[in-house]
Structure formats: structure tokens, C-alpha cells
PDB file of N, CA and C in Angstrom:
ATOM      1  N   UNK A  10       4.474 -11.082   1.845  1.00 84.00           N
ATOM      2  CA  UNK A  10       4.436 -10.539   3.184  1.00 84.00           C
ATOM      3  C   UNK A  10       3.722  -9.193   3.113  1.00 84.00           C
ATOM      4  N   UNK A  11       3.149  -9.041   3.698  1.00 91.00           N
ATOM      5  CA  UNK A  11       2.120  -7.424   3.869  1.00 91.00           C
ATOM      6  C   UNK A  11       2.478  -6.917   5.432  1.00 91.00           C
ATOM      7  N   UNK A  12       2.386  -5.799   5.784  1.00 91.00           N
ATOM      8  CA  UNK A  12       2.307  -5.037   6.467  1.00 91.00           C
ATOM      9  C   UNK A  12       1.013  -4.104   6.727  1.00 91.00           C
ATOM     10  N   UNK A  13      -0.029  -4.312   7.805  1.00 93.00           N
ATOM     11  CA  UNK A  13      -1.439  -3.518   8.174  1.00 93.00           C
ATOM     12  C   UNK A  13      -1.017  -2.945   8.741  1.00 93.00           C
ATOM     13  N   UNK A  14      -1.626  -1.230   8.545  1.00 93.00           N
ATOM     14  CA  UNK A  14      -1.822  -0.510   9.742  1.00 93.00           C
ATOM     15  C   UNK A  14      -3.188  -0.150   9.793  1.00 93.00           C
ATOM     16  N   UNK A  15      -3.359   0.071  10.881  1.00 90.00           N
ATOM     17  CA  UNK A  15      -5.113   0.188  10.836  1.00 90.00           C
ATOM     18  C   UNK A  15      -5.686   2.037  11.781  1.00 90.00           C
ATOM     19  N   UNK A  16      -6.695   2.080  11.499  1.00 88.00           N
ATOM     20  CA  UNK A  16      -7.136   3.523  12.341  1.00 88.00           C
ATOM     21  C   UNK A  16      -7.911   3.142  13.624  1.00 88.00           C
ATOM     22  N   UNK A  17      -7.918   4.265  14.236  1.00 85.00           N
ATOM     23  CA  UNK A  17      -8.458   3.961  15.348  1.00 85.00           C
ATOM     24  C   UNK A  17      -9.494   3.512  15.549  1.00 85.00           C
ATOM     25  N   UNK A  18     -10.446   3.024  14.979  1.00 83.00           N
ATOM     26  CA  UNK A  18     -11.609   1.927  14.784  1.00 83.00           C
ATOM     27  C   UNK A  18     -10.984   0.828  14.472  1.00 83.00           C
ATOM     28  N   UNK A  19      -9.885   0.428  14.106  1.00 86.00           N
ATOM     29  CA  UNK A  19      -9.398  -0.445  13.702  1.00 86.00           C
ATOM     30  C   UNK A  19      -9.789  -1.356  12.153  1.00 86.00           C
ATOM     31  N   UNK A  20      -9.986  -0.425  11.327  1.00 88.00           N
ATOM     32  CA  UNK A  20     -10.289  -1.023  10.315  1.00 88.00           C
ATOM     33  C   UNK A  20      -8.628  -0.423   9.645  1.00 88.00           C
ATOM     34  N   UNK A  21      -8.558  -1.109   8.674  1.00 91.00           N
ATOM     35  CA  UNK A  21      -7.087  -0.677   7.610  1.00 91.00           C
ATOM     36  C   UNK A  21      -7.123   0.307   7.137  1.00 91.00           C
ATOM     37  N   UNK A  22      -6.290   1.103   7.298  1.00 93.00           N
ATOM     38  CA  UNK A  22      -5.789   2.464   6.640  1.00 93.00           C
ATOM     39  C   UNK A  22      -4.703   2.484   5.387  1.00 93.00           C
ATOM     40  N   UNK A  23      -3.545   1.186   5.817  1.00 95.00           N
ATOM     41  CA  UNK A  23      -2.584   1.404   5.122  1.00 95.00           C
ATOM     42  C   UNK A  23      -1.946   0.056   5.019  1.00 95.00           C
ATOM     43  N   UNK A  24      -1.708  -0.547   3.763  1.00 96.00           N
ATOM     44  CA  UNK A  24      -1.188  -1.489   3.619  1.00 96.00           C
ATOM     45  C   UNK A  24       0.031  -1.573   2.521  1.00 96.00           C
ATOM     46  N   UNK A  25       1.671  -2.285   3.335  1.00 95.00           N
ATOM     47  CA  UNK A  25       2.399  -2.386   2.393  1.00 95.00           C
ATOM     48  C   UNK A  25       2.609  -4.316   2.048  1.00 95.00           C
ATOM     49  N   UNK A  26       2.488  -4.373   0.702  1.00 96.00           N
ATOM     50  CA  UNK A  26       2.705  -5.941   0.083  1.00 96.00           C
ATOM     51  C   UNK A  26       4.122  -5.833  -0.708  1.00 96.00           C
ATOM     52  N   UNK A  27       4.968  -6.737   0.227  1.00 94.00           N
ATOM     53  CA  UNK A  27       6.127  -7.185  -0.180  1.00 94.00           C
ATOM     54  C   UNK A  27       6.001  -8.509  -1.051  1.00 94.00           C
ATOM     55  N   UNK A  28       7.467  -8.446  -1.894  1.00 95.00           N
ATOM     56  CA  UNK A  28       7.553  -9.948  -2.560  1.00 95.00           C
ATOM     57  C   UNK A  28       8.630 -10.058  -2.209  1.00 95.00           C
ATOM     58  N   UNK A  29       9.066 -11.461  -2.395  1.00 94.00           N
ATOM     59  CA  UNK A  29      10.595 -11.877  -2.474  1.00 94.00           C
ATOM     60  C   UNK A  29      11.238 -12.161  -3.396  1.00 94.00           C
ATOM     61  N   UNK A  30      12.256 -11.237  -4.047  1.00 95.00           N
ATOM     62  CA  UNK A  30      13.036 -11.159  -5.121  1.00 95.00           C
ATOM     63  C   UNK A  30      14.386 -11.266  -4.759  1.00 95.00           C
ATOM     64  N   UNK A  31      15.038 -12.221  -5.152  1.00 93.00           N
ATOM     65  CA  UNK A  31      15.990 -12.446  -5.205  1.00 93.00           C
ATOM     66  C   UNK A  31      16.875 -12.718  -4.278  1.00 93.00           C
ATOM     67  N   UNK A  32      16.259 -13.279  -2.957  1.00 93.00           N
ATOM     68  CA  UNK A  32      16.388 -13.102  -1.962  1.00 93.00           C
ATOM     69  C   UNK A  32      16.620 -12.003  -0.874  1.00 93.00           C
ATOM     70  N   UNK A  33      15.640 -10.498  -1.171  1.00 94.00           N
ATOM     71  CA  UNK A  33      15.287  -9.413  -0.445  1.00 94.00           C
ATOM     72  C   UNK A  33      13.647  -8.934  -1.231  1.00 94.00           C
ATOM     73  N   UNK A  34      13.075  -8.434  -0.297  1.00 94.00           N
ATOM     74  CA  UNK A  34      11.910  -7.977  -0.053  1.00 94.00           C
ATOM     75  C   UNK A  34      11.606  -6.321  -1.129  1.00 94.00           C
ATOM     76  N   UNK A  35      10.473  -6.670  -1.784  1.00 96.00           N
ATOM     77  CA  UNK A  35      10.694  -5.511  -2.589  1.00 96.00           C
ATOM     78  C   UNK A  35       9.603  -5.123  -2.609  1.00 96.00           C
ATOM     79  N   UNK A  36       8.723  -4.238  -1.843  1.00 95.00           N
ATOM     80  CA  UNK A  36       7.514  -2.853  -1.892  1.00 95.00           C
ATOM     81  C   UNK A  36       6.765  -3.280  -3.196  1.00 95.00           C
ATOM     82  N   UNK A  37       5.985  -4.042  -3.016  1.00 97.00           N
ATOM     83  CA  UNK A  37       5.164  -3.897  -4.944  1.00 97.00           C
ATOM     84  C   UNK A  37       4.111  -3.435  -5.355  1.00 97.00           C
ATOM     85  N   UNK A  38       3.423  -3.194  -3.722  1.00 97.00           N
ATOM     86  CA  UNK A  38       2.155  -2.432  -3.122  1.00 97.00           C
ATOM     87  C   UNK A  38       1.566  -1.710  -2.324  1.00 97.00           C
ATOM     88  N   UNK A  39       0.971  -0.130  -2.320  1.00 96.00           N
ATOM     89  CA  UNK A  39       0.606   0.384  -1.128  1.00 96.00           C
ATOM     90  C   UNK A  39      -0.610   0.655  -1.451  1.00 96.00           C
ATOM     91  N   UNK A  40      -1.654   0.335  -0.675  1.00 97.00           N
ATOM     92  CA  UNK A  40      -2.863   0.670  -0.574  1.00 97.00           C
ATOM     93  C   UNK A  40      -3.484   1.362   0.422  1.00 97.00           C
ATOM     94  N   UNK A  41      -4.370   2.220   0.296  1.00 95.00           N
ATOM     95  CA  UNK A  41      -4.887   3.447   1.546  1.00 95.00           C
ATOM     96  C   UNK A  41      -6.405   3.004   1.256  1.00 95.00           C
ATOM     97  N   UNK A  42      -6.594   3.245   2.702  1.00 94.00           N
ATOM     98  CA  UNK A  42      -8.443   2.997   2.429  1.00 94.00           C
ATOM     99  C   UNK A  42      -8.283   4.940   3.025  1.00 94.00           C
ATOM    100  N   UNK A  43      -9.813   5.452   2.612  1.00 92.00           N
ATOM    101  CA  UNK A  43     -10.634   6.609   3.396  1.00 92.00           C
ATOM    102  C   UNK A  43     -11.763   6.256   3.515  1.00 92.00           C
ATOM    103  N   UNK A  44     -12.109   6.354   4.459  1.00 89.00           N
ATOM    104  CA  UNK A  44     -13.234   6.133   5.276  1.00 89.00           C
ATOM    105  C   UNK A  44     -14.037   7.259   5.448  1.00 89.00           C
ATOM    106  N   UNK A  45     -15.261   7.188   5.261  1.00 84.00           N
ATOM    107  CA  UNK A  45     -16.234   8.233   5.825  1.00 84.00           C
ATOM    108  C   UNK A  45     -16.137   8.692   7.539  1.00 84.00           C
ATOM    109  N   UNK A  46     -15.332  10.220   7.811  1.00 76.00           N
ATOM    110  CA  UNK A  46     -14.869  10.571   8.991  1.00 76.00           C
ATOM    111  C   UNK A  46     -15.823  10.731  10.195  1.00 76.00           C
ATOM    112  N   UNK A  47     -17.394  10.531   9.682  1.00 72.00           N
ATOM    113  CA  UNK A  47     -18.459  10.470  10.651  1.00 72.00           C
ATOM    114  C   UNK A  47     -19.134   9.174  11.522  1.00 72.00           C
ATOM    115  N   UNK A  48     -18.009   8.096  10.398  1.00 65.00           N
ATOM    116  CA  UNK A  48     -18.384   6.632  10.992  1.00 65.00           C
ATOM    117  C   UNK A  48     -17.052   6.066  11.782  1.00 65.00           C
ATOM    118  N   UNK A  49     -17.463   5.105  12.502  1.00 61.00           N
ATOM    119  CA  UNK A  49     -16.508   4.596  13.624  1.00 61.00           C
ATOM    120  C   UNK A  49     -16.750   3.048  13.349  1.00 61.00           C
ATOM    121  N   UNK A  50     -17.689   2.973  12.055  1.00 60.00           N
ATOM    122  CA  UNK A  50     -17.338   0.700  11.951  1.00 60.00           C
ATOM    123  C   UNK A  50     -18.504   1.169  10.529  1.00 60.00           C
ATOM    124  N   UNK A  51     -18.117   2.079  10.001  1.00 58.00           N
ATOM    125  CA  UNK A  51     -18.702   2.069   8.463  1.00 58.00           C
ATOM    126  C   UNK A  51     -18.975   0.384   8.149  1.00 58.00           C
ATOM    127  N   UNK A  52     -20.269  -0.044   7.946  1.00 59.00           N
ATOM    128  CA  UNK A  52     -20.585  -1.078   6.992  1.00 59.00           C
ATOM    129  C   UNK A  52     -19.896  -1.686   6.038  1.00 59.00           C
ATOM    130  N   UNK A  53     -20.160  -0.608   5.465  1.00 65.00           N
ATOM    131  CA  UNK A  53     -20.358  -0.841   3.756  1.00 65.00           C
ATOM    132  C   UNK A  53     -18.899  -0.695   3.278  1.00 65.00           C
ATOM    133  N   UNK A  54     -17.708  -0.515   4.289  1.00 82.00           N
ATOM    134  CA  UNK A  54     -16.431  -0.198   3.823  1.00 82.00           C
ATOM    135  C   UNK A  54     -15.815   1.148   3.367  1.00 82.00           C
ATOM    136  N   UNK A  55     -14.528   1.013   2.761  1.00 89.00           N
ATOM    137  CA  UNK A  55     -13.931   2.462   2.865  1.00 89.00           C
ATOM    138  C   UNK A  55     -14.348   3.102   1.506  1.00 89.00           C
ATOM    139  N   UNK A  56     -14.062   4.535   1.883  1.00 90.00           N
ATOM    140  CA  UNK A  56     -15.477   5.075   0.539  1.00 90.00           C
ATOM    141  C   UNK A  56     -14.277   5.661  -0.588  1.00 90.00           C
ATOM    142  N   UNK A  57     -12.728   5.340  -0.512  1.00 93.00           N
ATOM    143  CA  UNK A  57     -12.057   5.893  -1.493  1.00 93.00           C
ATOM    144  C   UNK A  57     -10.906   4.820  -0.881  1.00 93.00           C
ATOM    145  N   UNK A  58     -10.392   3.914  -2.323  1.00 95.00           N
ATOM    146  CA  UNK A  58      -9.272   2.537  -2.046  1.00 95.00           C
ATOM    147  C   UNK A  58      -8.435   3.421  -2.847  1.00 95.00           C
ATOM    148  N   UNK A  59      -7.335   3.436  -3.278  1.00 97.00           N
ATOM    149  CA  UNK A  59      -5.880   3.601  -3.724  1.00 97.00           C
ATOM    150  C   UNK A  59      -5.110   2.820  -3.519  1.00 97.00           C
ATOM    151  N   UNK A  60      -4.482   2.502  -4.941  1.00 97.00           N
ATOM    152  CA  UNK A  60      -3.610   1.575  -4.367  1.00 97.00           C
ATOM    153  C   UNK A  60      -2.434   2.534  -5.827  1.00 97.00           C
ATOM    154  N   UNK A  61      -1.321   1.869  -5.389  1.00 97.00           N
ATOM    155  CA  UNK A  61       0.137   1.676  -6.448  1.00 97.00           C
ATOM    156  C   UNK A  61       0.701   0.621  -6.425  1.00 97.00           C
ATOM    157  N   UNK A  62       1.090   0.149  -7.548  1.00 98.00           N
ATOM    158  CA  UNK A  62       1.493  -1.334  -7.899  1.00 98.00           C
ATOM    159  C   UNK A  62       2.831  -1.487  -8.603  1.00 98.00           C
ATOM    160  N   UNK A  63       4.041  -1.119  -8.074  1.00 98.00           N
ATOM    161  CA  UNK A  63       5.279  -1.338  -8.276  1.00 98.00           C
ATOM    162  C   UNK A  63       5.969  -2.392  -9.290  1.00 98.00           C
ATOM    163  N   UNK A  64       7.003  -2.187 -10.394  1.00 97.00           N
ATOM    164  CA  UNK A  64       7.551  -3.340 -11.235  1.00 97.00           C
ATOM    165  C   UNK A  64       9.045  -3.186 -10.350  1.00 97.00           C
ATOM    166  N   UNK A  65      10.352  -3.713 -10.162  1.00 97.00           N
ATOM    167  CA  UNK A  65      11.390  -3.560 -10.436  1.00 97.00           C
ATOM    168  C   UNK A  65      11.863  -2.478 -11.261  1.00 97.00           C
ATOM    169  N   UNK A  66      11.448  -2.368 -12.803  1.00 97.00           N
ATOM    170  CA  UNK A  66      11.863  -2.021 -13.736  1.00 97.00           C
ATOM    171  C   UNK A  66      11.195  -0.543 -13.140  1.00 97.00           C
ATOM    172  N   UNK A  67      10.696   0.337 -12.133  1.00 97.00           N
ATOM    173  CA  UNK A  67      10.294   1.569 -12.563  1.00 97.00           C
ATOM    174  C   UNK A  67       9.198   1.682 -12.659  1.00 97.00           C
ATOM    175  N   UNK A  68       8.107   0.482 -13.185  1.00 98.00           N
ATOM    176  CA  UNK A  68       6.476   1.135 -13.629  1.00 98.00           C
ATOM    177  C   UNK A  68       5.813   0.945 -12.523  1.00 98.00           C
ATOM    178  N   UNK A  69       4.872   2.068 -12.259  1.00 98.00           N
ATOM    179  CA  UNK A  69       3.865   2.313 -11.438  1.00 98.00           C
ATOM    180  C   UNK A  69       2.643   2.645 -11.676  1.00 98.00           C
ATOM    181  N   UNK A  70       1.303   1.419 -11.525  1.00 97.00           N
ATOM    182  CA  UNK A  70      -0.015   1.844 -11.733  1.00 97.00           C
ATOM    183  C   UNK A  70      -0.785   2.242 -10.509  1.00 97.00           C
ATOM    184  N   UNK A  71      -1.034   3.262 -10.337  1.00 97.00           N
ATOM    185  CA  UNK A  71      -1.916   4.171  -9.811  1.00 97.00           C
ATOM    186  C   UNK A  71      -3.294   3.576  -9.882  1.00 97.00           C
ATOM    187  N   UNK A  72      -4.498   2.832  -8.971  1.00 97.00           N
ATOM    188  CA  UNK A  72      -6.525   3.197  -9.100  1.00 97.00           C
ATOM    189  C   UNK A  72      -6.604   3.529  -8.139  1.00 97.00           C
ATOM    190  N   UNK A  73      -7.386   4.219  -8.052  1.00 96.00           N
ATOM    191  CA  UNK A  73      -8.543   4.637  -7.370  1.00 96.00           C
ATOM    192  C   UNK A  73      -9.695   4.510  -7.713  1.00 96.00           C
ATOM    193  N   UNK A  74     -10.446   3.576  -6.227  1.00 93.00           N
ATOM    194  CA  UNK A  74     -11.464   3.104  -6.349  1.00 93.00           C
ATOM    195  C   UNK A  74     -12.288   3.902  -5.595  1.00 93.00           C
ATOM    196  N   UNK A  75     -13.351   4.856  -6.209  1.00 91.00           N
ATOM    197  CA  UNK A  75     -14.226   5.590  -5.293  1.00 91.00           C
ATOM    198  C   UNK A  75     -15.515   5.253  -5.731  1.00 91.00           C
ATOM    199  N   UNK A  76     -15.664   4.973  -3.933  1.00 87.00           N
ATOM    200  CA  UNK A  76     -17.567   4.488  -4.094  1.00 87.00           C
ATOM    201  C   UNK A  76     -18.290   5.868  -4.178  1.00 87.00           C
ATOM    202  N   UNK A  77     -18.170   6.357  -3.897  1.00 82.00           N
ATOM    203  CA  UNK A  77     -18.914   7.601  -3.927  1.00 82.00           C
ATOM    204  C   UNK A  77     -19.248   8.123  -5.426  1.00 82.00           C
ATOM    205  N   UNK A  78     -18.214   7.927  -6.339  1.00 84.00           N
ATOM    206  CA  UNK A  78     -18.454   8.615  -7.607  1.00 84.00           C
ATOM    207  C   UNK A  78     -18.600   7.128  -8.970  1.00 84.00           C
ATOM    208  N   UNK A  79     -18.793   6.183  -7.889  1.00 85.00           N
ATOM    209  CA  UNK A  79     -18.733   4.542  -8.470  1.00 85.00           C
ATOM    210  C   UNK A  79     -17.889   4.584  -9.607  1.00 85.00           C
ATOM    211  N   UNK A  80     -16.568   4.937  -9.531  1.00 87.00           N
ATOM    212  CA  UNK A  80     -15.555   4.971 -10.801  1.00 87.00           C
ATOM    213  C   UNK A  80     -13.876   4.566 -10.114  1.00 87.00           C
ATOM    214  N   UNK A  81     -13.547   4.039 -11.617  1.00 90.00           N
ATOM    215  CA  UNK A  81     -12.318   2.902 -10.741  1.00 90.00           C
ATOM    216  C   UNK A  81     -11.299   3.881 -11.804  1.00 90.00           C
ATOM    217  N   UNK A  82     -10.341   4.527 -11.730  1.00 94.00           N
ATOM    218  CA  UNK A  82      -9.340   5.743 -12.263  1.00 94.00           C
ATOM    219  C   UNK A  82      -8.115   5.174 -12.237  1.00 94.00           C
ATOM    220  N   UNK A  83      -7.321   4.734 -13.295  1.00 96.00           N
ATOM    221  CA  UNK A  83      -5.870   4.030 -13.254  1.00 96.00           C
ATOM    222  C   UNK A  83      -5.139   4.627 -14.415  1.00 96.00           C
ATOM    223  N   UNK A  84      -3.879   5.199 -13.618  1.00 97.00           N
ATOM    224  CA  UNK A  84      -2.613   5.987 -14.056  1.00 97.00           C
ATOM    225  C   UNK A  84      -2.014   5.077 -14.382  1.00 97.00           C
ATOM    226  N   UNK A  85      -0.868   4.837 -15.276  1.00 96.00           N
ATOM    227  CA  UNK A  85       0.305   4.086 -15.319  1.00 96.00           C
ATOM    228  C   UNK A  85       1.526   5.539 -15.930  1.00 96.00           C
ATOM    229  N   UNK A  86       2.494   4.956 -14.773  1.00 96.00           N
ATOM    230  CA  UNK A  86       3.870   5.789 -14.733  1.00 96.00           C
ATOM    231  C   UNK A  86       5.315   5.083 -14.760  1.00 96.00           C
ATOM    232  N   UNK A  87       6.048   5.772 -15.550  1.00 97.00           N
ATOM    233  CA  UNK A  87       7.078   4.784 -15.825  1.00 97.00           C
ATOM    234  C   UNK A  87       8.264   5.981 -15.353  1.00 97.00           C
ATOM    235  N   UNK A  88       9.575   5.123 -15.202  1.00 96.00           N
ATOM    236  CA  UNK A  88      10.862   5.523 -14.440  1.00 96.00           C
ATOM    237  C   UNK A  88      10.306   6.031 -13.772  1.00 96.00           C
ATOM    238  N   UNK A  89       9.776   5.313 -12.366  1.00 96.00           N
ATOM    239  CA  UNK A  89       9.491   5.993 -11.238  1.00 96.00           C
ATOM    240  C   UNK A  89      10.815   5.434 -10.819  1.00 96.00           C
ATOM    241  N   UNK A  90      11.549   6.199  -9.868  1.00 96.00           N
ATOM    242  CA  UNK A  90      12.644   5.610  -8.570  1.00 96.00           C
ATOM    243  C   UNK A  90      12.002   4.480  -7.774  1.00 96.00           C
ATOM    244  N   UNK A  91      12.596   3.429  -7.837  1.00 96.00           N
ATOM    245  CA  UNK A  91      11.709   2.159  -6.222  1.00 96.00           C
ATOM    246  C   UNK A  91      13.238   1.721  -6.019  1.00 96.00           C
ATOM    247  N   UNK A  92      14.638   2.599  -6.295  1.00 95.00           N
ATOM    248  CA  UNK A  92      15.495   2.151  -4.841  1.00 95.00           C
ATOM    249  C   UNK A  92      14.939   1.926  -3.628  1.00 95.00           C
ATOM    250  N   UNK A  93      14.112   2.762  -3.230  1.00 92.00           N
ATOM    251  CA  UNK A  93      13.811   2.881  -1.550  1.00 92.00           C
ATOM    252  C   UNK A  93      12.966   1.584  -1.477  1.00 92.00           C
ATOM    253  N   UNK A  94      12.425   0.559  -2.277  1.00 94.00           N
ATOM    254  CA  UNK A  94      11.511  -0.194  -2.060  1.00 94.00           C
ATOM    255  C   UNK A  94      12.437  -1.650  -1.407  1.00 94.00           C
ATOM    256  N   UNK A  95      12.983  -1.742  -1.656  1.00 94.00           N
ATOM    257  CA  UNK A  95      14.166  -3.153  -0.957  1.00 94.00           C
ATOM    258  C   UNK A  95      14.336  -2.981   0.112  1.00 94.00           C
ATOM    259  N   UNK A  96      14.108  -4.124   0.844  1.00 90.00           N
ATOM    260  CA  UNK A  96      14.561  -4.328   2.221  1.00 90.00           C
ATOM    261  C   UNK A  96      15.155  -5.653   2.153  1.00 90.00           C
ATOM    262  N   UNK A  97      15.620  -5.679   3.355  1.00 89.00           N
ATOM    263  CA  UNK A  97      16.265  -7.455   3.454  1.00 89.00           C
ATOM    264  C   UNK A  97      15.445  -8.314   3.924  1.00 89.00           C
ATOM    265  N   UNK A  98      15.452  -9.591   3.828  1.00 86.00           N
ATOM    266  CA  UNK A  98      14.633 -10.118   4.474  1.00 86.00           C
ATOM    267  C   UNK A  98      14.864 -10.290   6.308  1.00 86.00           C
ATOM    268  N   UNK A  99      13.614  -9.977   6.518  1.00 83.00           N
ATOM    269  CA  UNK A  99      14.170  -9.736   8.257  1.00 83.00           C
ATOM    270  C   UNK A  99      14.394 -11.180   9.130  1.00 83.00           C
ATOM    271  N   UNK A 100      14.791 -11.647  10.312  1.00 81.00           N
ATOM    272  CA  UNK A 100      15.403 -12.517  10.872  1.00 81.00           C
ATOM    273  C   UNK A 100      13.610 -12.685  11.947  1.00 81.00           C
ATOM    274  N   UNK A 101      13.420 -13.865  12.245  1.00 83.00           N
ATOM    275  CA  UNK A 101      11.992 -13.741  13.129  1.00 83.00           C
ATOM    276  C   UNK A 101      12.038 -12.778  13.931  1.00 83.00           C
ATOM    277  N   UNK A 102      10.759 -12.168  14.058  1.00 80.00           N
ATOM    278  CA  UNK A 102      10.821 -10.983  15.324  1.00 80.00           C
ATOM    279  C   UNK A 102      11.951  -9.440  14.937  1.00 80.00           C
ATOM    280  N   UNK A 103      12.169  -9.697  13.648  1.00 80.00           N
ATOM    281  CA  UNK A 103      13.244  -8.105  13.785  1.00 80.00           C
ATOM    282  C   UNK A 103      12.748  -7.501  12.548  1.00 80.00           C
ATOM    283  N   UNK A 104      11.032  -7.025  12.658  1.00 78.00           N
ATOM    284  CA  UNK A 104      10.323  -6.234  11.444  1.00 78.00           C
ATOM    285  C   UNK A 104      10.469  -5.304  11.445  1.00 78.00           C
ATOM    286  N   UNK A 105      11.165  -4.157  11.846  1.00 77.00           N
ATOM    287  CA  UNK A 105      11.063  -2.772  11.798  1.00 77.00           C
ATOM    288  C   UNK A 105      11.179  -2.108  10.357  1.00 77.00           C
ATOM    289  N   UNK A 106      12.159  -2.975   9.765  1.00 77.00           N
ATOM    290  CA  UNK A 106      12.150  -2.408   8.273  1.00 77.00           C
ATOM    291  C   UNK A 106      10.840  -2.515   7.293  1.00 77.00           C
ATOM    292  N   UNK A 107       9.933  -3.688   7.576  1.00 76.00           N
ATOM    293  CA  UNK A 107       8.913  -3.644   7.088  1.00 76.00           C
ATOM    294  C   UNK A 107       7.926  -3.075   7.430  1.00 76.00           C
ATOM    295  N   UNK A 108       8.032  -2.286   9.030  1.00 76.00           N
ATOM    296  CA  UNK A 108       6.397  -2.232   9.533  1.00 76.00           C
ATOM    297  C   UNK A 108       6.514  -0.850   9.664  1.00 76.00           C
ATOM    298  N   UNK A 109       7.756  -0.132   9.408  1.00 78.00           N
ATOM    299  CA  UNK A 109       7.646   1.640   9.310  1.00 78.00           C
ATOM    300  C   UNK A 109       6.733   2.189   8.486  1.00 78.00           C
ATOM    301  N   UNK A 110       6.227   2.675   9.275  1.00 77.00           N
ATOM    302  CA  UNK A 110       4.697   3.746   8.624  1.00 77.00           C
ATOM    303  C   UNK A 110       5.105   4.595   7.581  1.00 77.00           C
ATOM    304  N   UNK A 111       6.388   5.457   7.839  1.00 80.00           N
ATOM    305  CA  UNK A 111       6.776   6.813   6.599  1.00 80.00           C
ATOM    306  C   UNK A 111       7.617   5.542   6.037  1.00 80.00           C
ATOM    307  N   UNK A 112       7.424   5.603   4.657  1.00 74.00           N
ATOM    308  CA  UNK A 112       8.794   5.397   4.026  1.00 74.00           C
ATOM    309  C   UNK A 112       8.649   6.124   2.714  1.00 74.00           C
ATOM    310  N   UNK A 113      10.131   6.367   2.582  1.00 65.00           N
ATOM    311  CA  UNK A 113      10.671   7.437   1.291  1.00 65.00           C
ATOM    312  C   UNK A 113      10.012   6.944   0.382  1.00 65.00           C
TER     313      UNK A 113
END
């Protein structure tokens, strides 16, 4: 399950990718596009991707993909906290837990 939010051009800004573990929903991905702030339907796409890629266990890999400096940059971090990443699985029509923009 994923969650889009998009900018006011409507291209994606922010994306969260859920899995289903164990029967509840667990954060395993957030990705940010940046966009060049002078374009309003950029071509060629967003000019800096990020993403973080969540385990259960704590590990977190960090890329960044920037076109601009054509280089792909990946952290890996361990005992990160992802309590906050579980949700339940929601009932049709009752997404709020998945589609909140801030989360801890």
C-alpha cells in the first residue's frame, strides 16, 4: 500500500510504502522528490530523489539520487527507532492513519 502526496503541479513530492506484517501495516519507505522551483511540469523529472528504506529490526538505508551532480549516495543506519512506523490495517474508506503528511 503507498500513500502519494503530490505539489502543486501535481507531480509527487512525497511518498509513504507500507507492507503487511503480521497483520498491521509497517512504514518501509519514504521517498521525496525536489524539483527544480522554476518549473511547473519539469520534463525530465525531479532533480534530487531520497528515499529511506526501513527493516523491522531498526536498519535504515538512506540514497540520494541527484541528477544534477549525476551521483546516487547511500547511508546505511542501524537501531534506528520505527515504533512510530505501525499502523493497523485500516477498514475501507478509514485512511487517515496512512495518508497523514507529518509523521513522527
Amino acid at each position: 500500500m503507498a500513500t502519494h502526496f503530490q505539489d502543486s503541479h501535481g507531480r509527487d513530492s512525497l511518498v509513504y510504502n507500507f507492507r503487511a506484517i503480521d497483520g498491521r501495516l509497517f512504514l518501509r519507505k519514504i521517498i521525496t522528490y525536489t524539483y527544480d522551483e522554476n518549473s511547473d511540469g519539469d520534463p525530465h523529472g525531479p532533480l534530487v530523489i531520497e528515499s529511506y528504506t526501513f527493516t523491522p529490526e531498526g536498519i535504515c538505508r538512506q540514497e540520494t539520487d541527484d541528477s544534477r551532480a549525476e551521483t546516487i549516495e547511500s547511508v546505511d543506519r542501524h537501531s534506528v527507532d520505527v515504533s512510530t512506523h505501525w499502523e493497523g490495517i485500516p477498514q475501507f474508506g478509514e485512511y487517515d492513519a496512512v495518508a497523514k503528511h507529518e509523521r513522527d
